[in-house]
Amino acid sequence: MRYMSSADGHGARHTVSMDASTSRPHVVILGGGFGGLKAARALARAPVRVTLVDRANHHVFQPLLYQVAAASLSGPDIAAPLRHIVRRQRNITVWMEDVTGIDVAARRVQAGAQTIAYDYLIVATGSTHAYFGHDAWAEFAPGLKTMNDALAIRRRILSAFEAAEREPDAAKRAGWLAFVIVGAGPTGVELAGTLAEIAHHTLPREFRIAQPRKARIHLIEAGPRVLPAMPETLSATARRKLERMGVEVHTGTAATAIDAAGVRMGDEHVPARTVLWAAGVAASPLGAQFGAERDRAGRVKVAADLSLPGHPEVFVIGDLAWVEQCGQRVPGMAPAAKQMGAYAARVVRDRMAGRTAKPFRYRDFGSLASISRSSAVVDLRGLEFSGFAGWLFWLFAHILFLIGFRNRLAVMWNWAWSYMTWQRNARIIVGRDRTQ
Amino acid sequence: MRYMSSADGHGARHTVSMDASTSRPHVVILGGGFGGLKAARALARAPVRVTLVDRANHHVFQPLLYQVAAASLSGPDIAAPLRHIVRRQRNITVWMEDVTGIDVAARRVQAGAQTIAYDYLIVATGSTHAYFGHDAWAEFAPGLKTMNDALAIRRRILSAFEAAEREPDAAKRAGWLAFVIVGAGPTGVELAGTLAEIAHHTLPREFRIAQPRKARIHLIEAGPRVLPAMPETLSATARRKLERMGVEVHTGTAATAIDAAGVRMGDEHVPARTVLWAAGVAASPLGAQFGAERDRAGRVKVAADLSLPGHPEVFVIGDLAWVEQCGQRVPGMAPAAKQMGAYAARVVRDRMAGRTAKPFRYRDFGSLASISRSSAVVDLRGLEFSGFAGWLFWLFAHILFLIGFRNRLAVMWNWAWSYMTWQRNARIIVGRDRTQ
């Protein structure tokens, strides 16, 4: 660990490395999501030392996080320890630590009590929830970005049905059986669809007083349609399907107040004890450390090779990067992050070999969203389809990209079981939080 | 819900029930562990209404809880929602709620904000950890009784290896790689064995700085031998096997101090950042509500029919009950709790039919403990065996008694996978606690 010193207040013990292995350039990657992990793996055979830092010990397959929140999958089904994923890659060290500061002038990262010097830095710390200036809403309307978020949302959803069962007052019971999802992008649509399935199919037989069938699920969206990034025909299909499942879709409707009692939207107040946030995202706060230009969501403007202007040794990738191509933003999606991760790793290798890298080019393969247990919408930029065929495509795409053979089998098995029985396999409530 | 009133401060609205279904006697069961759940199911066809109250929404298969703590299984693998288990039993209502008081004179239970009147009460709230008067140890040496406990212990174990990897100081690193388990009953032995497997087989390849192979695992026991409830030959076998796996076994050794830096035992101080408590149990604090005779661990002395002396309508079962038979205590084990649950339900049915119940008789089928992935000790009271045959027996006994067909398949699959790969399937750290 010669490239690292303890934080001793003055940095004097910092970083002198002489032996052969440590004379290799040190690439530090912040964040083990899709972008950071891809970059790490793409450097497997490069003559560098890599340190991958993440505050969690695991990589999460985010597209299925909503299924953990909805108790269909257990956390370990869609996550794997980062150090397990890269265990065969001898040039990598994995650190589970919070990164608290980046000093681009001194080429140092502060991670917990320690300072890490780098030769190249790849920042892939992603995004977090944004409440459009209403930070007080966070307490009442949790968002879904991390495994801890998913488990907290699962706890709230399941606990709401439990509270309804105990509640003797009918009006209060209705509040426990009302769910509002704010934001109708893919996450909002998937949460609404799966909540409808839970309420109307999984739970009814098991409750005696509460009637889960009477649960109301509201999906509200400030824009004119659900899945705004998709073609209009697929939006219309998704909306029709959701409504047939009993989801109440409110488009052109913004939340104007959220508290423990429910959500105000325009003149209407919807009493609901469970509100989930799937609306805004903001770039990771680390983006503020560079003093670089940023957009309103905090994304960092990068050069054509994804490097920080004035700092060719620093790359910003994934949801944290503001990249434009043909006048359009590259979207904050897993495939884009992976492409950027692979690209940044290639630039590092090229530079070391004295080659000049071509500018980054995003290849857009499309997007997809699941609506129910046998329906999804798929937009492959030119080819659009939905329904059962869409769902099969969704299924195989997700199984294919899930990391780890064991996870693939486990998820397929859980899905098959749920499909046959309508059951949710992970309906256990652990931990406690304020609202319960 | 006519048998229940809101807590309105004066109790005036309490419990008048007239219609046909509610004229059935109301059996309230506190606790959905082995005893309470068995009692609930045994009342399926009795002409009673049953309310099952538990603070968790799930039944836990406690004998495998250590495998959740050791990241071999995920929580949902060994737990099932109580209301799902009894969903077909129309005379049951399940409540997830904390019970805060029992008024045996008024025949009422206080559960959260609500008061539940009962005709029969079955108290099966089990046991918790006891630190022999050293409550301050709880913070540093968590015990293993609930799913939340298991997840907290998993977090500590995995986080300790992560902290070791980040720690530049060799002495401090050794503290992160030292584990002390206090108490060498079945839980302590199983935790020690599985920790040795994790450190010496699962993790080594994945760390670059920390050397999990160098981890020291101490199992300390105040009594003269491990597995004190088992025959001496099996204790000796278990100890030999543990030592061969690298566990340092200290018998005749009591912990005299525990803090964040480690454990003091006699003159020796073992620096260890992770200490697990598998020593003392105390009966659930609800036992104090009856004003009845209790033993030192807080167990409630019951009559020959498991009822509370002076209150034939109140039964105390499982770990909370102090039952003697032929001069010996009935042990706090799952089979005993299940037998008591079935018995209490039978007494209720007998009373309603005007029959007199025979006294409770515990049938002791023996006990068993797993040591490693292919070794266990089995004592069937007359037939003792160990090693691979013991392990196969252990395996099938656990699969057999696990509730839910789906859980059985999931656990078998996870075990088969772990067996082939040495991997742990649930190595993700969620939540945070003080020590990290």
Short mmCIF file of C-alpha atoms in Angstrom, two decimals, chain A:
data_model
loop_
_atom_site.label_atom_id
_atom_site.label_comp_id
_atom_site.label_asym_id
_atom_site.label_seq_id
_atom_site.Cartn_x
_atom_site.Cartn_y
_atom_site.Cartn_z
CA MET A 1 0.00 0.00 0.00
CA ARG A 2 2.80 2.38 -0.81
CA TYR A 3 0.62 4.65 -2.83
CA MET A 4 -1.40 5.54 0.20
CA SER A 5 -0.72 7.36 3.43
CA SER A 6 -2.66 7.68 6.61
CA ALA A 7 -4.27 11.06 6.97
CA ASP A 8 -1.85 12.51 9.44
CA GLY A 9 -2.95 16.09 9.12
CA HIS A 10 -0.07 17.35 7.00
CA GLY A 11 0.34 14.72 4.35
CA ALA A 12 4.10 14.43 4.91
CA ARG A 13 4.16 10.64 4.80
CA HIS A 14 2.52 10.67 1.47
CA THR A 15 3.23 8.33 -1.37
CA VAL A 16 6.74 7.50 -2.43
CA SER A 17 6.79 4.29 -4.37
CA MET A 18 9.90 2.76 -5.85
CA ASP A 19 9.58 -0.93 -6.40
CA ALA A 20 8.65 -2.47 -9.71
CA SER A 21 4.99 -3.24 -9.17
CA THR A 22 4.20 0.13 -7.68
CA SER A 23 6.02 2.02 -10.38
CA ARG A 24 3.09 1.21 -12.60
CA PRO A 25 0.66 4.10 -12.97
CA HIS A 26 -2.08 4.05 -10.39
CA VAL A 27 -5.66 4.28 -11.68
CA VAL A 28 -8.20 5.11 -9.01
CA ILE A 29 -11.85 4.44 -9.83
CA LEU A 30 -14.55 5.92 -7.64
CA GLY A 31 -17.81 3.99 -7.73
CA GLY A 32 -18.51 0.32 -8.45
CA GLY A 33 -21.70 0.79 -10.47
CA PHE A 34 -22.04 -0.04 -14.15
CA GLY A 35 -19.52 2.57 -15.29
CA GLY A 36 -16.83 2.11 -12.66
CA LEU A 37 -16.95 -1.67 -12.72
CA LYS A 38 -16.73 -1.74 -16.51
CA ALA A 39 -13.69 0.55 -16.42
CA ALA A 40 -12.06 -1.64 -13.77
CA ARG A 41 -12.55 -4.81 -15.78
CA ALA A 42 -11.40 -3.16 -18.99
CA LEU A 43 -8.07 -2.43 -17.30
CA ALA A 44 -7.48 -6.09 -16.41
CA ARG A 45 -4.50 -6.54 -18.68
CA ALA A 46 -3.22 -2.98 -18.70
CA PRO A 47 0.15 -2.34 -17.01
CA VAL A 48 -1.46 -0.32 -14.22
CA ARG A 49 -2.45 -0.74 -10.61
CA VAL A 50 -6.16 -0.16 -10.07
CA THR A 51 -7.92 0.82 -6.86
CA LEU A 52 -11.70 0.60 -6.96
CA VAL A 53 -13.39 2.53 -4.16
CA ASP A 54 -17.08 2.23 -3.30
CA ARG A 55 -19.03 2.99 -0.15
CA ALA A 56 -20.83 -0.34 -0.51
CA ASN A 57 -19.10 -3.71 -0.70
CA HIS A 58 -21.26 -4.78 -3.62
CA HIS A 59 -22.25 -3.99 -7.16
CA VAL A 60 -26.00 -3.68 -7.58
CA PHE A 61 -27.86 -4.57 -10.74
CA GLN A 62 -29.98 -1.43 -10.55
CA PRO A 63 -32.58 -2.30 -13.22
CA LEU A 64 -33.94 -4.97 -10.86
CA LEU A 65 -33.73 -2.95 -7.67
CA TYR A 66 -37.47 -2.31 -7.81
CA GLN A 67 -38.04 -6.06 -7.51
CA VAL A 68 -36.12 -6.09 -4.25
CA ALA A 69 -38.25 -3.15 -3.08
CA ALA A 70 -41.33 -5.11 -4.10
CA ALA A 71 -40.19 -8.22 -2.21
CA SER A 72 -39.95 -10.33 -5.37
CA LEU A 73 -36.22 -10.84 -5.04
CA SER A 74 -33.89 -10.82 -2.07
CA GLY A 75 -31.00 -8.37 -2.02
CA PRO A 76 -28.26 -10.93 -2.64
CA ASP A 77 -30.08 -12.11 -5.80
CA ILE A 78 -29.14 -8.95 -7.67
CA ALA A 79 -25.93 -7.92 -5.97
CA ALA A 80 -22.46 -9.38 -5.76
CA PRO A 81 -19.46 -8.31 -3.70
CA LEU A 82 -17.21 -6.10 -5.84
CA ARG A 83 -14.10 -7.93 -4.70
CA HIS A 84 -15.66 -11.22 -5.68
CA ILE A 85 -16.44 -9.97 -9.18
CA VAL A 86 -12.84 -8.85 -9.77
CA ARG A 87 -11.13 -11.55 -7.70
CA ARG A 88 -9.17 -12.97 -10.63
CA GLN A 89 -7.87 -9.57 -11.67
CA ARG A 90 -4.59 -9.37 -9.79
CA ASN A 91 -3.92 -5.68 -10.50
CA ILE A 92 -7.01 -4.50 -8.56
CA THR A 93 -7.48 -3.56 -4.94
CA VAL A 94 -11.06 -2.97 -3.79
CA TRP A 95 -11.79 -0.55 -0.97
CA MET A 96 -15.07 -0.16 0.78
CA GLU A 97 -14.92 3.44 1.93
CA ASP A 98 -16.67 6.78 1.62
CA VAL A 99 -14.91 9.26 -0.61
CA THR A 100 -15.08 12.67 0.98
CA GLY A 101 -12.86 14.79 -1.21
CA ILE A 102 -10.95 15.02 -4.46
CA ASP A 103 -7.94 17.30 -4.90
CA VAL A 104 -7.33 17.42 -8.65
CA ALA A 105 -4.39 19.80 -8.28
CA ALA A 106 -2.52 17.45 -5.93
CA ARG A 107 -3.96 14.33 -7.63
CA ARG A 108 -5.26 12.90 -4.41
CA VAL A 109 -8.51 11.43 -3.20
CA GLN A 110 -9.60 11.49 0.41
CA ALA A 111 -11.31 8.20 1.32
CA GLY A 112 -12.24 7.90 4.97
CA ALA A 113 -9.12 8.49 7.05
CA GLN A 114 -6.81 7.86 4.14
CA THR A 115 -5.40 9.74 1.20
CA ILE A 116 -4.96 7.96 -2.09
CA ALA A 117 -2.66 9.40 -4.74
CA TYR A 118 -3.54 8.69 -8.34
CA ASP A 119 -2.06 9.00 -11.78
CA TYR A 120 -5.45 8.58 -13.44
CA LEU A 121 -8.80 9.09 -11.82
CA ILE A 122 -12.13 7.77 -13.10
CA VAL A 123 -15.08 9.25 -11.25
CA ALA A 124 -18.24 7.16 -11.59
CA THR A 125 -20.21 7.97 -8.46
CA GLY A 126 -23.54 8.22 -10.25
CA SER A 127 -26.60 10.04 -9.10
CA THR A 128 -28.91 10.35 -6.15
CA HIS A 129 -32.51 11.51 -5.61
CA ALA A 130 -33.41 15.15 -6.12
CA TYR A 131 -36.49 16.67 -4.56
CA PHE A 132 -36.43 19.90 -6.58
CA GLY A 133 -35.58 21.99 -3.54
CA HIS A 134 -38.05 20.21 -1.25
CA ASP A 135 -35.54 18.28 0.81
CA ALA A 136 -38.12 17.78 3.56
CA TRP A 137 -39.98 15.40 1.22
CA ALA A 138 -37.14 12.89 1.39
CA GLU A 139 -38.35 11.63 4.75
CA PHE A 140 -41.84 10.86 3.46
CA ALA A 141 -41.06 9.83 -0.09
CA PRO A 142 -37.94 7.67 -0.23
CA GLY A 143 -36.23 7.13 -3.57
CA LEU A 144 -34.72 3.99 -5.02
CA LYS A 145 -31.02 4.10 -5.84
CA THR A 146 -29.21 1.75 -3.47
CA MET A 147 -29.80 -1.61 -1.83
CA ASN A 148 -30.51 0.16 1.44
CA ASP A 149 -33.16 2.25 -0.33
CA ALA A 150 -34.76 -0.88 -1.74
CA LEU A 151 -34.92 -2.55 1.67
CA ALA A 152 -36.36 0.61 3.25
CA ILE A 153 -39.06 0.82 0.58
CA ARG A 154 -39.88 -2.87 0.99
CA ARG A 155 -40.24 -2.31 4.73
CA ARG A 156 -42.61 0.61 4.14
CA ILE A 157 -44.79 -1.18 1.62
CA LEU A 158 -45.18 -4.35 3.67
CA SER A 159 -45.59 -2.44 6.92
CA ALA A 160 -48.36 -0.33 5.40
CA PHE A 161 -50.48 -3.43 4.77
CA GLU A 162 -49.74 -4.63 8.31
CA ALA A 163 -50.78 -1.27 9.73
CA ALA A 164 -53.99 -1.39 7.69
CA GLU A 165 -54.82 -4.78 9.17
CA ARG A 166 -54.50 -3.39 12.72
CA GLU A 167 -56.33 -0.11 12.06
CA PRO A 168 -59.93 -0.14 13.35
CA ASP A 169 -60.84 3.18 11.72
CA ALA A 170 -61.90 2.78 8.10
CA ALA A 171 -60.71 6.18 6.91
CA LYS A 172 -57.30 5.74 8.48
CA ARG A 173 -57.14 2.24 7.04
CA ALA A 174 -57.71 3.65 3.57
CA GLY A 175 -54.69 5.90 4.11
CA TRP A 176 -52.54 2.85 4.79
CA LEU A 177 -53.92 1.20 1.66
CA ALA A 178 -53.11 4.16 -0.59
CA PHE A 179 -49.80 4.38 -2.39
CA VAL A 180 -48.50 7.28 -4.43
CA ILE A 181 -45.58 6.95 -6.79
CA VAL A 182 -44.20 10.27 -7.94
CA GLY A 183 -42.64 10.14 -11.38
CA ALA A 184 -43.59 7.86 -14.28
CA GLY A 185 -40.24 7.02 -15.80
CA PRO A 186 -39.27 3.34 -15.99
CA THR A 187 -38.75 3.03 -12.20
CA GLY A 188 -42.10 4.66 -11.38
CA VAL A 189 -43.95 2.53 -13.93
CA GLU A 190 -42.31 -0.66 -12.71
CA LEU A 191 -43.02 0.14 -9.05
CA ALA A 192 -46.66 0.96 -9.81
CA GLY A 193 -47.19 -2.22 -11.81
CA THR A 194 -45.61 -4.46 -9.25
CA LEU A 195 -47.47 -2.76 -6.36
CA ALA A 196 -50.74 -3.41 -8.17
CA GLU A 197 -49.83 -7.08 -8.46
CA ILE A 198 -48.94 -7.31 -4.79
CA ALA A 199 -52.13 -5.64 -3.64
CA HIS A 200 -54.55 -7.31 -6.01
CA HIS A 201 -53.07 -10.78 -6.35
CA THR A 202 -50.41 -11.68 -3.80
CA LEU A 203 -51.93 -10.48 -0.54
CA PRO A 204 -55.74 -10.60 -0.56
CA ARG A 205 -56.19 -14.08 0.87
CA GLU A 206 -53.85 -13.39 3.75
CA PHE A 207 -55.59 -10.42 5.35
CA ARG A 208 -58.79 -10.55 7.37
CA ILE A 209 -59.63 -6.92 8.06
CA ALA A 210 -57.68 -4.88 5.55
CA GLN A 211 -58.68 -5.61 1.99
CA PRO A 212 -55.59 -5.32 -0.17
CA ARG A 213 -57.81 -5.54 -3.26
CA LYS A 214 -59.13 -2.12 -2.32
CA ALA A 215 -55.65 -0.62 -2.24
CA ARG A 216 -55.34 2.43 -4.47
CA ILE A 217 -52.15 2.97 -6.39
CA HIS A 218 -51.56 6.43 -7.83
CA LEU A 219 -48.86 7.14 -10.37
CA ILE A 220 -48.34 10.84 -10.84
CA GLU A 221 -46.27 12.49 -13.52
CA ALA A 222 -45.71 16.18 -14.14
CA GLY A 223 -45.17 15.64 -17.85
CA PRO A 224 -47.89 14.81 -20.37
CA ARG A 225 -47.33 11.04 -20.49
CA VAL A 226 -45.81 8.04 -18.75
CA LEU A 227 -42.37 6.84 -19.89
CA PRO A 228 -41.59 10.26 -21.39
CA ALA A 229 -38.33 9.08 -22.95
CA MET A 230 -40.12 6.43 -25.00
CA PRO A 231 -42.11 6.78 -28.23
CA GLU A 232 -45.69 7.99 -27.72
CA THR A 233 -47.28 4.75 -28.84
CA LEU A 234 -45.43 2.79 -26.16
CA SER A 235 -46.37 5.41 -23.55
CA ALA A 236 -50.01 4.94 -24.49
CA THR A 237 -49.68 1.16 -24.31
CA ALA A 238 -48.03 1.33 -20.92
CA ARG A 239 -50.69 3.66 -19.56
CA ARG A 240 -53.53 1.47 -20.85
CA LYS A 241 -51.96 -1.60 -19.32
CA LEU A 242 -51.35 0.10 -15.97
CA GLU A 243 -54.94 1.33 -15.82
CA ARG A 244 -56.24 -2.12 -16.60
CA MET A 245 -54.24 -3.34 -13.59
CA GLY A 246 -55.95 -0.79 -11.37
CA VAL A 247 -53.24 1.86 -11.26
CA GLU A 248 -54.63 5.41 -11.27
CA VAL A 249 -52.43 7.38 -13.64
CA HIS A 250 -52.33 11.16 -13.28
CA THR A 251 -50.28 12.85 -16.00
CA GLY A 252 -49.74 16.60 -16.20
CA THR A 253 -49.88 16.56 -12.43
CA ALA A 254 -47.11 17.75 -10.13
CA ALA A 255 -46.78 17.02 -6.44
CA THR A 256 -46.96 20.34 -4.63
CA ALA A 257 -46.66 19.07 -1.06
CA ILE A 258 -45.72 15.76 0.53
CA ASP A 259 -45.97 14.91 4.20
CA ALA A 260 -46.85 11.99 6.48
CA ALA A 261 -50.54 12.32 5.59
CA GLY A 262 -50.19 12.15 1.85
CA VAL A 263 -49.57 14.12 -1.31
CA ARG A 264 -51.07 17.35 -2.53
CA MET A 265 -51.32 17.62 -6.29
CA GLY A 266 -52.86 20.85 -7.49
CA ASP A 267 -56.18 21.31 -5.68
CA GLU A 268 -56.43 17.69 -4.72
CA HIS A 269 -55.00 16.04 -1.61
CA VAL A 270 -54.50 12.28 -1.80
CA PRO A 271 -54.31 10.76 1.67
CA ALA A 272 -51.60 8.13 1.47
CA ARG A 273 -49.23 6.87 4.14
CA THR A 274 -46.80 5.47 1.60
CA VAL A 275 -45.24 7.72 -1.01
CA LEU A 276 -42.37 6.64 -3.22
CA TRP A 277 -40.14 8.97 -5.15
CA ALA A 278 -39.19 8.12 -8.71
CA ALA A 279 -39.04 11.63 -10.11
CA GLY A 280 -35.84 13.63 -9.97
CA VAL A 281 -32.23 12.68 -9.97
CA ALA A 282 -29.24 14.80 -9.09
CA ALA A 283 -25.65 13.97 -9.85
CA SER A 284 -23.48 12.73 -7.01
CA PRO A 285 -22.31 15.63 -4.82
CA LEU A 286 -18.67 14.75 -5.57
CA GLY A 287 -19.21 16.52 -8.89
CA ALA A 288 -19.02 19.82 -7.03
CA GLN A 289 -15.39 19.18 -6.11
CA PHE A 290 -13.95 19.96 -9.52
CA GLY A 291 -14.93 23.60 -9.92
CA ALA A 292 -15.98 22.63 -13.45
CA GLU A 293 -19.08 23.64 -15.38
CA ARG A 294 -22.17 21.68 -14.35
CA ASP A 295 -25.75 21.46 -15.52
CA ARG A 296 -28.79 22.04 -13.33
CA ALA A 297 -28.80 18.45 -12.09
CA GLY A 298 -25.14 18.80 -11.11
CA ARG A 299 -23.66 16.75 -13.96
CA VAL A 300 -20.10 17.67 -14.83
CA LYS A 301 -19.36 18.94 -18.33
CA VAL A 302 -16.59 16.83 -19.83
CA ALA A 303 -14.41 17.02 -22.93
CA ALA A 304 -14.89 14.82 -25.98
CA ASP A 305 -12.71 12.14 -24.37
CA LEU A 306 -14.76 12.29 -21.13
CA SER A 307 -11.91 14.01 -19.30
CA LEU A 308 -12.30 17.01 -17.06
CA PRO A 309 -11.38 20.20 -18.95
CA GLY A 310 -7.82 21.09 -17.95
CA HIS A 311 -7.27 17.71 -16.34
CA PRO A 312 -6.72 15.06 -18.96
CA GLU A 313 -5.90 12.53 -16.24
CA VAL A 314 -9.38 12.81 -14.67
CA PHE A 315 -12.39 11.15 -16.30
CA VAL A 316 -15.99 11.65 -15.31
CA ILE A 317 -18.37 8.96 -16.54
CA GLY A 318 -21.87 7.57 -16.12
CA ASP A 319 -24.74 9.50 -14.54
CA LEU A 320 -22.31 12.10 -13.21
CA ALA A 321 -21.14 13.12 -16.68
CA TRP A 322 -22.76 15.74 -18.89
CA VAL A 323 -22.10 14.45 -22.37
CA GLU A 324 -23.78 15.74 -25.50
CA GLN A 325 -23.88 14.08 -28.83
CA CYS A 326 -25.54 15.48 -31.93
CA GLY A 327 -27.15 18.11 -29.69
CA GLN A 328 -28.66 15.48 -27.39
CA ARG A 329 -27.76 14.47 -23.89
CA VAL A 330 -26.46 10.98 -23.43
CA PRO A 331 -29.05 9.60 -20.99
CA GLY A 332 -28.31 8.41 -17.45
CA MET A 333 -28.75 4.73 -18.20
CA ALA A 334 -26.75 1.59 -17.49
CA PRO A 335 -25.68 0.97 -21.12
CA ALA A 336 -24.38 4.53 -21.44
CA ALA A 337 -22.42 4.21 -18.18
CA LYS A 338 -20.88 0.93 -19.32
CA GLN A 339 -19.86 2.39 -22.66
CA MET A 340 -18.24 5.34 -20.91
CA GLY A 341 -16.44 3.05 -18.48
CA ALA A 342 -15.02 0.95 -21.30
CA TYR A 343 -14.06 4.10 -23.18
CA ALA A 344 -12.24 5.74 -20.26
CA ALA A 345 -10.24 2.57 -19.71
CA ARG A 346 -9.32 2.57 -23.40
CA VAL A 347 -8.14 6.18 -23.24
CA VAL A 348 -5.88 5.32 -20.30
CA ARG A 349 -4.37 2.43 -22.23
CA ASP A 350 -4.01 4.57 -25.36
CA ARG A 351 -2.24 7.36 -23.52
CA MET A 352 0.19 4.92 -21.95
CA ALA A 353 0.90 3.52 -25.40
CA GLY A 354 1.34 6.99 -26.84
CA ARG A 355 -1.78 6.69 -28.98
CA THR A 356 -4.41 9.40 -29.36
CA ALA A 357 -7.93 8.38 -28.44
CA LYS A 358 -10.92 9.07 -30.68
CA PRO A 359 -13.76 11.01 -29.09
CA PHE A 360 -16.37 9.06 -27.15
CA ARG A 361 -19.37 7.95 -29.18
CA TYR A 362 -22.52 6.74 -27.47
CA ARG A 363 -24.33 3.91 -29.19
CA ASP A 364 -28.01 3.97 -28.33
CA PHE A 365 -29.55 0.51 -28.33
CA GLY A 366 -32.89 1.67 -26.96
CA SER A 367 -34.70 1.22 -23.71
CA LEU A 368 -37.29 -0.97 -22.09
CA ALA A 369 -39.58 -1.08 -19.08
CA SER A 370 -41.54 -3.86 -17.49
CA ILE A 371 -45.16 -3.19 -16.56
CA SER A 372 -46.46 -6.42 -15.14
CA ARG A 373 -45.58 -10.06 -14.83
CA SER A 374 -46.18 -10.70 -18.51
CA SER A 375 -46.00 -7.33 -20.18
CA ALA A 376 -43.25 -4.88 -21.04
CA VAL A 377 -42.58 -2.12 -23.54
CA VAL A 378 -39.43 -2.22 -25.65
CA ASP A 379 -38.02 0.53 -27.85
CA LEU A 380 -35.03 -0.55 -29.90
CA ARG A 381 -34.85 2.75 -31.80
CA GLY A 382 -36.64 1.70 -34.93
CA LEU A 383 -38.22 -1.48 -33.61
CA GLU A 384 -40.92 -1.05 -31.01
CA PHE A 385 -42.93 -3.78 -29.40
CA SER A 386 -44.78 -4.54 -26.20
CA GLY A 387 -46.93 -7.12 -24.43
CA PHE A 388 -45.77 -10.66 -23.91
CA ALA A 389 -43.06 -10.49 -26.57
CA GLY A 390 -41.76 -7.34 -24.93
CA TRP A 391 -41.78 -9.06 -21.59
CA LEU A 392 -39.80 -12.05 -22.88
CA PHE A 393 -37.26 -9.67 -24.37
CA TRP A 394 -37.09 -7.76 -21.08
CA LEU A 395 -36.63 -11.04 -19.22
CA PHE A 396 -33.75 -12.29 -21.31
CA ALA A 397 -32.04 -8.91 -21.50
CA HIS A 398 -32.03 -8.68 -17.72
CA ILE A 399 -30.89 -12.22 -17.13
CA LEU A 400 -28.16 -11.73 -19.72
CA PHE A 401 -26.69 -8.60 -18.16
CA LEU A 402 -26.96 -9.71 -14.57
CA ILE A 403 -23.49 -10.31 -13.21
CA GLY A 404 -22.69 -13.78 -11.95
CA PHE A 405 -23.88 -17.16 -13.09
CA ARG A 406 -25.28 -17.96 -9.66
CA ASN A 407 -27.35 -14.78 -9.59
CA ARG A 408 -28.77 -15.57 -13.01
CA LEU A 409 -29.95 -18.98 -11.89
CA ALA A 410 -31.32 -17.64 -8.62
CA VAL A 411 -33.28 -14.87 -10.32
CA MET A 412 -34.68 -17.17 -13.00
CA TRP A 413 -35.73 -19.61 -10.34
CA ASN A 414 -37.39 -16.90 -8.23
CA TRP A 415 -39.20 -15.50 -11.22
CA ALA A 416 -40.42 -18.89 -12.32
CA TRP A 417 -41.68 -19.57 -8.81
CA SER A 418 -43.41 -16.20 -8.56
CA TYR A 419 -44.91 -16.65 -11.98
CA MET A 420 -46.45 -19.97 -11.02
CA THR A 421 -47.62 -19.03 -7.54
CA TRP A 422 -48.16 -15.24 -7.65
CA GLN A 423 -46.03 -15.25 -4.53
CA ARG A 424 -43.33 -12.83 -3.50
CA ASN A 425 -40.40 -14.63 -2.03
CA ALA A 426 -38.88 -11.93 0.09
CA ARG A 427 -41.79 -10.61 2.09
CA ILE A 428 -39.97 -10.25 5.36
CA ILE A 429 -39.75 -6.94 7.15
CA VAL A 430 -36.37 -6.19 8.71
CA GLY A 431 -35.19 -3.06 10.45
CA ARG A 432 -37.45 -0.29 11.60
CA ASP A 433 -37.93 3.26 10.58
CA ARG A 434 -39.72 6.36 11.60
CA THR A 435 -43.06 5.90 9.90
CA GLN A 436 -43.85 2.52 11.37
#
